[in-house]
Amino acid sequence: MSPSLAVNGHPQTTGSGVPNKNLKHGEHLGFGTRAIHVGSGANKETGAVIPPISLSTTYKQDAIGVHQGFEYSRSGNPNRDAFEQTLASLEAGGAYALAFASGSATTATVLQSLGPGAHIVSVNDVYGGTFRYMTKVAGPMQGVETTFLDLENADDKTILRAIRPNTKLVWVESPTNPTLRLIDIPRLSSLLHSHPAAPLLLVDNTFLSPFYTSPLLLGADIVLHSLTKYINGHSDVLMGALILPPHHHALHTHLKFLQNAIGAVPSPHDCWLAQRGAKTLHLRMKAHGLNALKIARVLEKRTDVVQEVIYPGLATHSRNDLAYSSLSPHAKTWIDSALPASTREHGFPYGGMMSFRIRGGEREAEKFLTSTKLFTLAESLGGVESLAEHPARMTHGSVPEEERAVLGIGGNLVRLSVGVEEVEDLIQDVTQALDVVAESF
């Protein structure tokens, strides 16, 4: 394809490979404007405002090797290319994006790129599927060893001692899943750059999405997303992605080679759906965050039933200052300028994810989870609908019980993905479910 405008360093074209002439100053556009327009110009052939779905698996060549940028759909597809442009523009500091068939396929590709015998340092409170791949697949099948470390509380010496000559990657979630630990990414990045091994820093940004935080601006080398969650936002697409900054061109080339060689690529239809979902990401994330902050405040007041509320946006959270400093420039501008003082007094929106510990144990947690009417008991997160789950028995069931205990993933922990329904209805739903639990004491 012929590059036209570069938005966040990424060439901007339409879904048909045609430069989007509607974006003359795309690098200066706001987050929501980029979400709607980058990678989504009008179709050259028909003028269609929304890019068509290109289902063809192969493409005509005018001569051997002479084509319009596409040869075979595994290697490149108009819908995937357009969506990757959207992703690179949304993750501030991004220049390259690669889409994969799932978040797990994304994880697998990154870890395979390290080669055999590598060492990884990972935050200990990591998504159960990532823990499973590191310990059950990359370890025995690739010889990759992972050291799990409390990167929220570890001091500089502990972190530096964990890095070996063959440490190639440090894997971070912030906030972590499901206990929402916060990692100081600029501090960690500085430490890694000071070490002779110079491992790459990968941040899984699924929980906050590109709207609330921008890890590449904080010092990360790679950002990973499960696009299944907030970026798609409608619980109907399975997909993952990697976003890299401009100075990692060689790494992008290597990962793109693996994307094609392994072939774990998303379908054109899924790319089309996810790009459509991304157009409203800024609107949804504001609603998710505002609703979550109000739900967290309701839970805080129910000390008769709730032992602890974990939402870094709450003013009472021990790392609320770090949460604020980690906000993306656009999220910080929105929070500082658009939210009334009455809202800021109690904290600020920080995504739609929260966890809480209910008084009692697993019985009380299940009582709550089976008593909600609007919060659906289900795995996953980030859709417009509200979901609730039990990490110990669901998303983190693959983590050994003794390790879950160390991480604080006990039988009384409940995780909420707060949706964009009317917040008054969600508050009523949570309140009545808590009342049911209270009556059982």
Short mmCIF file of C-alpha atoms in Angstrom, two decimals:
data_model
loop_
_atom_site.label_atom_id
_atom_site.label_comp_id
_atom_site.label_asym_id
_atom_site.label_seq_id
_atom_site.Cartn_x
_atom_site.Cartn_y
_atom_site.Cartn_z
CA MET A 1 0.00 0.00 0.00
CA SER A 2 1.10 3.58 -0.59
CA PRO A 3 1.21 5.51 2.68
CA SER A 4 -0.62 8.81 2.81
CA LEU A 5 -1.01 10.60 6.09
CA ALA A 6 0.70 9.26 9.20
CA VAL A 7 -1.45 9.32 12.33
CA ASN A 8 0.60 8.53 15.44
CA GLY A 9 3.25 7.38 12.97
CA HIS A 10 0.95 4.91 11.18
CA PRO A 11 0.11 5.34 7.48
CA GLN A 12 -3.56 6.28 7.06
CA THR A 13 -5.53 4.64 4.26
CA THR A 14 -9.08 3.56 3.70
CA GLY A 15 -10.30 -0.02 3.95
CA SER A 16 -9.65 -0.37 0.22
CA GLY A 17 -6.03 0.81 0.46
CA VAL A 18 -6.91 4.33 -0.71
CA PRO A 19 -5.47 7.30 1.20
CA ASN A 20 -8.09 8.93 3.43
CA LYS A 21 -8.10 12.51 2.22
CA ASN A 22 -10.57 13.51 4.94
CA LEU A 23 -7.71 13.50 7.47
CA LYS A 24 -5.37 16.33 6.60
CA HIS A 25 -4.18 16.83 10.18
CA GLY A 26 -4.92 13.47 11.71
CA GLU A 27 -2.05 13.59 14.18
CA HIS A 28 -3.79 16.45 15.96
CA LEU A 29 -7.26 14.91 16.10
CA GLY A 30 -8.89 13.96 19.38
CA PHE A 31 -9.24 10.37 20.57
CA GLY A 32 -12.87 9.96 19.55
CA THR A 33 -12.29 11.54 16.15
CA ARG A 34 -9.41 9.16 15.44
CA ALA A 35 -11.55 6.22 16.55
CA ILE A 36 -14.21 7.13 14.01
CA HIS A 37 -12.11 8.22 11.04
CA VAL A 38 -8.65 6.63 11.02
CA GLY A 39 -8.66 3.53 8.83
CA SER A 40 -12.26 4.16 7.87
CA GLY A 41 -12.35 6.50 4.90
CA ALA A 42 -15.02 6.31 2.22
CA ASN A 43 -14.62 3.47 -0.26
CA LYS A 44 -13.02 4.58 -3.53
CA GLU A 45 -15.10 2.37 -5.84
CA THR A 46 -18.57 3.04 -4.42
CA GLY A 47 -18.28 6.00 -2.08
CA ALA A 48 -19.60 3.85 0.77
CA VAL A 49 -19.00 5.71 4.04
CA ILE A 50 -18.52 2.45 5.94
CA PRO A 51 -15.78 0.19 4.50
CA PRO A 52 -17.16 -3.01 2.95
CA ILE A 53 -16.23 -6.46 4.18
CA SER A 54 -13.63 -8.07 1.92
CA LEU A 55 -14.11 -11.84 2.10
CA SER A 56 -11.82 -12.79 -0.75
CA THR A 57 -8.92 -15.03 0.23
CA THR A 58 -6.81 -14.20 -2.82
CA TYR A 59 -6.19 -11.13 -4.99
CA LYS A 60 -5.52 -10.48 -8.69
CA GLN A 61 -1.98 -9.58 -9.73
CA ASP A 62 -1.40 -7.47 -12.85
CA ALA A 63 1.99 -9.15 -13.27
CA ILE A 64 4.03 -11.45 -11.05
CA GLY A 65 4.44 -9.59 -7.78
CA VAL A 66 2.53 -6.55 -9.05
CA HIS A 67 -0.64 -6.02 -7.05
CA GLN A 68 -2.57 -3.48 -4.97
CA GLY A 69 -1.00 -4.44 -1.65
CA PHE A 70 -2.75 -7.77 -1.14
CA GLU A 71 -1.86 -11.29 -2.26
CA TYR A 72 -3.39 -13.77 0.18
CA SER A 73 -5.75 -13.02 3.04
CA ARG A 74 -3.64 -14.65 5.75
CA SER A 75 -0.84 -12.24 4.89
CA GLY A 76 -3.03 -9.18 4.57
CA ASN A 77 -6.66 -8.23 4.17
CA PRO A 78 -8.23 -4.79 3.61
CA ASN A 79 -10.37 -5.04 6.74
CA ARG A 80 -7.52 -6.22 8.95
CA ASP A 81 -5.15 -3.59 7.61
CA ALA A 82 -7.73 -0.85 8.14
CA PHE A 83 -8.44 -1.99 11.68
CA GLU A 84 -4.75 -2.20 12.50
CA GLN A 85 -4.46 1.43 11.41
CA THR A 86 -7.29 2.32 13.78
CA LEU A 87 -5.58 0.49 16.65
CA ALA A 88 -2.20 2.13 16.05
CA SER A 89 -3.83 5.56 16.15
CA LEU A 90 -5.84 4.87 19.32
CA GLU A 91 -2.92 3.64 21.44
CA ALA A 92 -1.12 6.94 22.00
CA GLY A 93 2.52 6.63 21.02
CA GLY A 94 1.75 3.75 18.68
CA ALA A 95 3.05 3.38 15.13
CA TYR A 96 2.39 -0.29 14.34
CA ALA A 97 -0.45 -2.65 15.19
CA LEU A 98 -0.96 -6.37 14.57
CA ALA A 99 -4.32 -8.11 15.02
CA PHE A 100 -4.67 -11.78 15.99
CA ALA A 101 -7.48 -14.31 16.22
CA SER A 102 -7.69 -14.04 20.03
CA GLY A 103 -5.94 -12.56 23.03
CA SER A 104 -4.45 -15.97 23.75
CA ALA A 105 -3.11 -16.22 20.19
CA THR A 106 -1.52 -12.82 20.71
CA THR A 107 0.13 -14.02 23.92
CA ALA A 108 1.37 -17.19 22.22
CA THR A 109 2.91 -15.25 19.33
CA VAL A 110 4.79 -12.88 21.64
CA LEU A 111 6.19 -15.72 23.73
CA GLN A 112 7.15 -17.75 20.65
CA SER A 113 9.02 -14.71 19.33
CA LEU A 114 11.40 -14.96 22.30
CA GLY A 115 12.83 -18.24 21.05
CA PRO A 116 13.87 -21.25 23.14
CA GLY A 117 15.49 -20.95 26.56
CA ALA A 118 14.38 -17.40 27.28
CA HIS A 119 13.45 -16.08 30.70
CA ILE A 120 10.44 -13.89 31.52
CA VAL A 121 9.58 -11.85 34.58
CA SER A 122 5.80 -11.58 34.97
CA VAL A 123 3.61 -9.80 37.44
CA ASN A 124 2.34 -12.48 39.80
CA ASP A 125 -1.33 -11.48 39.64
CA VAL A 126 -1.69 -12.19 35.94
CA TYR A 127 -4.70 -13.34 33.89
CA GLY A 128 -5.27 -17.06 34.36
CA GLY A 129 -4.97 -17.81 30.64
CA THR A 130 -1.61 -16.05 30.48
CA PHE A 131 -0.40 -17.95 33.56
CA ARG A 132 -1.53 -21.20 31.96
CA TYR A 133 0.32 -20.51 28.69
CA MET A 134 3.50 -19.46 30.44
CA THR A 135 3.60 -22.46 32.78
CA LYS A 136 1.91 -25.22 30.76
CA VAL A 137 2.92 -24.39 27.19
CA ALA A 138 5.89 -22.00 26.90
CA GLY A 139 7.67 -23.68 29.80
CA PRO A 140 7.57 -27.39 28.92
CA MET A 141 7.38 -26.98 25.12
CA GLN A 142 9.70 -24.03 24.53
CA GLY A 143 11.98 -24.07 27.55
CA VAL A 144 10.86 -20.57 28.53
CA GLU A 145 11.09 -20.01 32.27
CA THR A 146 8.88 -17.47 34.02
CA THR A 147 9.53 -15.79 37.36
CA PHE A 148 6.33 -14.43 38.90
CA LEU A 149 6.96 -11.33 40.97
CA ASP A 150 4.87 -8.87 42.98
CA LEU A 151 5.75 -5.90 40.79
CA GLU A 152 3.45 -3.60 42.74
CA ASN A 153 5.37 -3.89 46.01
CA ALA A 154 8.83 -5.16 45.03
CA ASP A 155 11.68 -2.71 45.61
CA ASP A 156 14.23 -1.83 42.94
CA LYS A 157 16.82 -4.36 44.14
CA THR A 158 14.30 -7.22 44.10
CA ILE A 159 13.26 -6.42 40.55
CA LEU A 160 16.82 -6.07 39.27
CA ARG A 161 17.86 -9.32 40.97
CA ALA A 162 15.05 -11.14 39.17
CA ILE A 163 16.47 -10.15 35.77
CA ARG A 164 18.92 -12.63 34.26
CA PRO A 165 21.22 -12.39 31.23
CA ASN A 166 18.59 -14.30 29.21
CA THR A 167 15.60 -12.27 30.47
CA LYS A 168 13.98 -11.04 27.28
CA LEU A 169 10.59 -9.81 28.48
CA VAL A 170 8.86 -8.35 31.50
CA TRP A 171 5.09 -8.94 31.39
CA VAL A 172 2.81 -6.50 33.18
CA GLU A 173 -0.88 -5.99 33.70
CA SER A 174 -1.87 -2.72 35.33
CA PRO A 175 -4.39 -2.89 36.85
CA THR A 176 -3.94 -6.62 37.32
CA ASN A 177 -6.66 -9.19 36.88
CA PRO A 178 -8.54 -9.66 39.20
CA THR A 179 -7.15 -7.80 42.24
CA LEU A 180 -6.41 -4.56 40.35
CA ARG A 181 -2.87 -4.10 41.61
CA LEU A 182 -1.19 -1.06 40.05
CA ILE A 183 2.32 -1.14 38.63
CA ASP A 184 4.41 2.01 38.35
CA ILE A 185 5.25 1.64 34.66
CA PRO A 186 7.66 4.61 34.30
CA ARG A 187 9.66 3.37 37.29
CA LEU A 188 9.76 -0.18 35.94
CA SER A 189 10.73 0.98 32.47
CA SER A 190 13.60 3.00 33.90
CA LEU A 191 14.86 -0.01 35.86
CA LEU A 192 14.76 -2.28 32.82
CA HIS A 193 16.64 0.23 30.68
CA SER A 194 19.34 0.43 33.33
CA HIS A 195 19.97 -3.32 33.27
CA PRO A 196 22.50 -4.84 30.81
CA ALA A 197 19.95 -7.47 29.70
CA ALA A 198 17.57 -4.66 28.62
CA PRO A 199 14.44 -6.83 28.50
CA LEU A 200 11.38 -5.54 26.67
CA LEU A 201 8.46 -4.26 28.73
CA LEU A 202 5.03 -5.50 27.64
CA VAL A 203 1.88 -4.05 29.20
CA ASP A 204 -1.47 -5.78 28.85
CA ASN A 205 -3.78 -2.76 28.61
CA THR A 206 -7.02 -4.71 28.30
CA PHE A 207 -8.59 -3.54 31.58
CA LEU A 208 -8.26 0.20 30.95
CA SER A 209 -8.25 0.31 27.12
CA PRO A 210 -6.39 3.00 25.15
CA PHE A 211 -8.86 5.57 26.46
CA TYR A 212 -7.83 5.56 30.13
CA THR A 213 -4.09 4.93 29.89
CA SER A 214 -1.28 5.02 27.33
CA PRO A 215 1.49 2.60 28.38
CA LEU A 216 3.70 3.43 25.38
CA LEU A 217 3.90 7.03 26.60
CA LEU A 218 4.87 5.71 30.05
CA GLY A 219 7.79 3.66 28.74
CA ALA A 220 6.35 0.34 27.56
CA ASP A 221 7.81 -1.34 24.45
CA ILE A 222 4.72 -3.36 23.53
CA VAL A 223 1.05 -2.99 24.42
CA LEU A 224 -1.23 -6.01 24.27
CA HIS A 225 -5.02 -6.00 24.12
CA SER A 226 -7.67 -8.63 24.24
CA LEU A 227 -9.86 -6.84 21.70
CA THR A 228 -12.66 -9.17 22.73
CA LYS A 229 -13.15 -6.86 25.69
CA TYR A 230 -13.48 -3.06 25.67
CA ILE A 231 -12.22 -2.15 22.20
CA ASN A 232 -14.82 -4.30 20.46
CA GLY A 233 -17.15 -3.77 23.40
CA HIS A 234 -20.13 -5.88 22.38
CA SER A 235 -19.21 -9.43 23.45
CA ASP A 236 -19.44 -10.77 19.90
CA VAL A 237 -15.82 -10.86 18.64
CA LEU A 238 -12.81 -12.91 19.72
CA MET A 239 -9.58 -11.07 18.89
CA GLY A 240 -6.29 -9.72 20.24
CA ALA A 241 -3.70 -7.16 19.19
CA LEU A 242 -0.18 -5.82 19.71
CA ILE A 243 0.74 -2.14 19.33
CA LEU A 244 4.35 -0.93 19.09
CA PRO A 245 5.99 2.52 19.03
CA PRO A 246 7.92 3.92 16.02
CA HIS A 247 11.37 2.92 17.29
CA HIS A 248 10.45 -0.78 17.29
CA HIS A 249 10.23 -1.20 13.53
CA ALA A 250 12.47 -4.29 13.55
CA LEU A 251 10.43 -5.92 16.31
CA HIS A 252 7.24 -5.16 14.40
CA THR A 253 8.72 -6.80 11.30
CA HIS A 254 9.60 -9.92 13.30
CA LEU A 255 6.14 -10.15 14.92
CA LYS A 256 4.41 -9.51 11.59
CA PHE A 257 6.39 -12.39 10.09
CA LEU A 258 5.14 -14.63 12.90
CA GLN A 259 1.59 -13.33 12.48
CA ASN A 260 1.68 -14.57 8.89
CA ALA A 261 3.74 -17.73 9.48
CA ILE A 262 1.67 -18.97 12.43
CA GLY A 263 -1.53 -17.80 10.80
CA ALA A 264 -3.57 -16.99 13.91
CA VAL A 265 -5.25 -14.08 12.16
CA PRO A 266 -8.78 -12.71 12.63
CA SER A 267 -11.44 -12.98 9.95
CA PRO A 268 -12.40 -9.95 7.84
CA HIS A 269 -15.87 -9.98 9.40
CA ASP A 270 -14.44 -9.91 12.94
CA CYS A 271 -12.13 -7.05 11.98
CA TRP A 272 -15.08 -5.15 10.53
CA LEU A 273 -17.11 -5.70 13.70
CA ALA A 274 -14.26 -4.70 16.01
CA GLN A 275 -13.54 -1.57 13.98
CA ARG A 276 -17.19 -0.65 14.24
CA GLY A 277 -17.05 -1.21 18.00
CA ALA A 278 -13.91 0.92 18.36
CA LYS A 279 -15.74 3.92 16.90
CA THR A 280 -17.68 4.32 20.16
CA LEU A 281 -14.85 3.36 22.53
CA HIS A 282 -14.47 6.88 23.95
CA LEU A 283 -18.20 7.17 24.65
CA ARG A 284 -18.45 3.74 26.22
CA MET A 285 -15.35 4.10 28.39
CA LYS A 286 -16.61 7.34 29.89
CA ALA A 287 -19.91 5.64 30.74
CA HIS A 288 -18.19 2.51 32.07
CA GLY A 289 -15.97 4.61 34.32
CA LEU A 290 -18.69 6.89 35.66
CA ASN A 291 -20.94 3.92 36.42
CA ALA A 292 -18.12 1.96 38.05
CA LEU A 293 -17.17 4.85 40.33
CA LYS A 294 -20.77 5.13 41.55
CA ILE A 295 -21.08 1.37 42.07
CA ALA A 296 -17.79 1.35 44.00
CA ARG A 297 -19.10 4.08 46.30
CA VAL A 298 -22.28 2.08 46.92
CA LEU A 299 -20.25 -1.00 47.80
CA GLU A 300 -18.01 1.03 50.12
CA LYS A 301 -21.01 2.08 52.18
CA ARG A 302 -22.24 -1.50 52.64
CA THR A 303 -19.81 -2.44 55.38
CA ASP A 304 -22.39 -4.88 56.75
CA VAL A 305 -21.84 -7.12 53.71
CA VAL A 306 -18.69 -5.86 51.95
CA GLN A 307 -15.27 -6.30 53.51
CA GLU A 308 -13.19 -4.45 50.90
CA VAL A 309 -13.75 -2.60 47.62
CA ILE A 310 -10.92 -2.61 45.06
CA TYR A 311 -11.27 0.24 42.56
CA PRO A 312 -8.17 2.42 42.07
CA GLY A 313 -10.29 5.38 41.03
CA LEU A 314 -11.74 5.70 44.53
CA ALA A 315 -10.21 8.52 46.55
CA THR A 316 -9.83 6.04 49.43
CA HIS A 317 -7.73 3.60 47.40
CA SER A 318 -4.15 3.40 48.65
CA ARG A 319 -2.69 3.95 45.16
CA ASN A 320 -5.18 6.50 43.90
CA ASP A 321 -2.35 8.98 43.17
CA LEU A 322 -0.57 6.43 40.99
CA ALA A 323 -3.83 5.71 39.18
CA TYR A 324 -4.22 9.40 38.38
CA SER A 325 -0.63 9.75 37.18
CA SER A 326 -1.12 6.76 34.86
CA LEU A 327 -4.07 8.35 33.05
CA SER A 328 -3.70 9.04 29.34
CA PRO A 329 -3.50 12.71 28.33
CA HIS A 330 -7.01 12.64 26.84
CA ALA A 331 -8.56 10.88 29.85
CA LYS A 332 -6.89 13.33 32.23
CA THR A 333 -8.20 16.27 30.21
CA TRP A 334 -11.74 14.86 30.31
CA ILE A 335 -11.60 14.17 34.04
CA ASP A 336 -10.08 17.53 34.93
CA SER A 337 -12.31 19.66 32.72
CA ALA A 338 -15.62 17.87 32.37
CA LEU A 339 -16.34 16.24 35.73
CA PRO A 340 -18.02 18.24 38.50
CA ALA A 341 -16.24 18.79 41.79
CA SER A 342 -18.84 16.61 43.53
CA THR A 343 -17.66 13.63 41.47
CA ARG A 344 -13.95 14.35 41.89
CA GLU A 345 -14.36 14.58 45.67
CA HIS A 346 -14.90 10.82 45.81
CA GLY A 347 -12.36 9.89 43.14
CA PHE A 348 -12.42 9.67 39.37
CA PRO A 349 -13.49 7.17 36.70
CA TYR A 350 -10.78 4.57 36.10
CA GLY A 351 -12.31 2.04 33.76
CA GLY A 352 -15.23 -0.27 34.35
CA MET A 353 -13.51 -3.10 36.25
CA MET A 354 -13.60 -3.60 40.01
CA SER A 355 -13.45 -6.37 42.55
CA PHE A 356 -14.73 -6.63 46.09
CA ARG A 357 -14.45 -9.04 48.97
CA ILE A 358 -17.75 -10.02 50.46
CA ARG A 359 -18.06 -10.82 54.15
CA GLY A 360 -18.19 -14.56 54.67
CA GLY A 361 -16.80 -16.81 52.00
CA GLU A 362 -17.58 -18.64 48.81
CA ARG A 363 -21.17 -19.35 49.83
CA GLU A 364 -21.90 -15.64 50.28
CA ALA A 365 -20.11 -14.77 47.04
CA GLU A 366 -22.21 -17.26 45.10
CA LYS A 367 -25.35 -15.99 46.83
CA PHE A 368 -24.58 -12.50 45.55
CA LEU A 369 -23.70 -13.72 42.05
CA THR A 370 -26.92 -15.71 41.70
CA SER A 371 -29.09 -12.91 43.11
CA THR A 372 -28.28 -10.15 40.63
CA LYS A 373 -30.77 -9.48 37.84
CA LEU A 374 -28.82 -7.15 35.54
CA PHE A 375 -25.27 -8.26 36.31
CA THR A 376 -25.00 -11.53 34.38
CA LEU A 377 -22.95 -14.33 35.94
CA ALA A 378 -20.44 -14.93 33.14
CA GLU A 379 -16.75 -14.83 32.29
CA SER A 380 -15.13 -12.11 30.18
CA LEU A 381 -15.54 -8.35 30.53
CA GLY A 382 -15.70 -5.06 28.69
CA GLY A 383 -19.05 -5.41 26.92
CA VAL A 384 -21.86 -2.88 27.12
CA GLU A 385 -23.68 -5.25 29.48
CA SER A 386 -22.70 -5.69 33.14
CA LEU A 387 -21.10 -8.99 34.12
CA ALA A 388 -20.09 -10.55 37.43
CA GLU A 389 -17.91 -13.55 38.11
CA HIS A 390 -16.07 -15.59 40.75
CA PRO A 391 -12.33 -15.50 39.86
CA ALA A 392 -11.28 -18.42 42.08
CA ARG A 393 -13.63 -20.83 40.34
CA MET A 394 -13.91 -19.22 36.93
CA THR A 395 -11.29 -17.01 35.22
CA HIS A 396 -8.43 -17.98 37.55
CA GLY A 397 -9.31 -21.61 38.16
CA SER A 398 -6.12 -22.65 36.34
CA VAL A 399 -3.98 -20.93 39.00
CA PRO A 400 -3.09 -23.40 41.79
CA GLU A 401 -5.07 -22.85 44.99
CA GLU A 402 -1.99 -22.09 47.11
CA GLU A 403 -0.91 -19.40 44.65
CA ARG A 404 -4.42 -17.94 44.54
CA ALA A 405 -4.27 -17.67 48.32
CA VAL A 406 -1.03 -15.68 48.15
CA LEU A 407 -2.56 -13.37 45.56
CA GLY A 408 -5.71 -12.78 47.56
CA ILE A 409 -7.97 -14.59 45.10
CA GLY A 410 -10.09 -16.29 47.70
CA GLY A 411 -13.58 -17.66 47.80
CA ASN A 412 -15.02 -14.32 48.88
CA LEU A 413 -13.63 -12.32 45.93
CA VAL A 414 -16.14 -11.10 43.34
CA ARG A 415 -15.18 -9.33 40.09
CA LEU A 416 -17.53 -6.91 38.35
CA SER A 417 -17.43 -5.62 34.80
CA VAL A 418 -19.68 -2.59 35.07
CA GLY A 419 -21.61 -1.93 31.88
CA VAL A 420 -23.20 1.17 30.39
CA GLU A 421 -26.77 0.59 31.52
CA GLU A 422 -28.56 3.32 33.48
CA VAL A 423 -26.55 3.55 36.67
CA GLU A 424 -29.63 3.85 38.87
CA ASP A 425 -30.74 0.42 37.67
CA LEU A 426 -27.31 -1.07 38.33
CA ILE A 427 -27.20 0.41 41.82
CA GLN A 428 -30.62 -1.04 42.58
CA ASP A 429 -29.51 -4.44 41.30
CA VAL A 430 -26.33 -4.51 43.39
CA THR A 431 -28.18 -3.26 46.44
CA GLN A 432 -30.91 -5.90 46.31
CA ALA A 433 -28.30 -8.67 45.79
CA LEU A 434 -26.34 -7.43 48.81
CA ASP A 435 -29.57 -7.40 50.81
CA VAL A 436 -30.12 -11.04 49.93
CA VAL A 437 -26.64 -11.87 51.23
CA ALA A 438 -27.21 -9.81 54.39
CA GLU A 439 -30.37 -11.75 55.14
CA SER A 440 -28.43 -15.03 54.96
CA PHE A 441 -26.04 -14.10 57.77
#
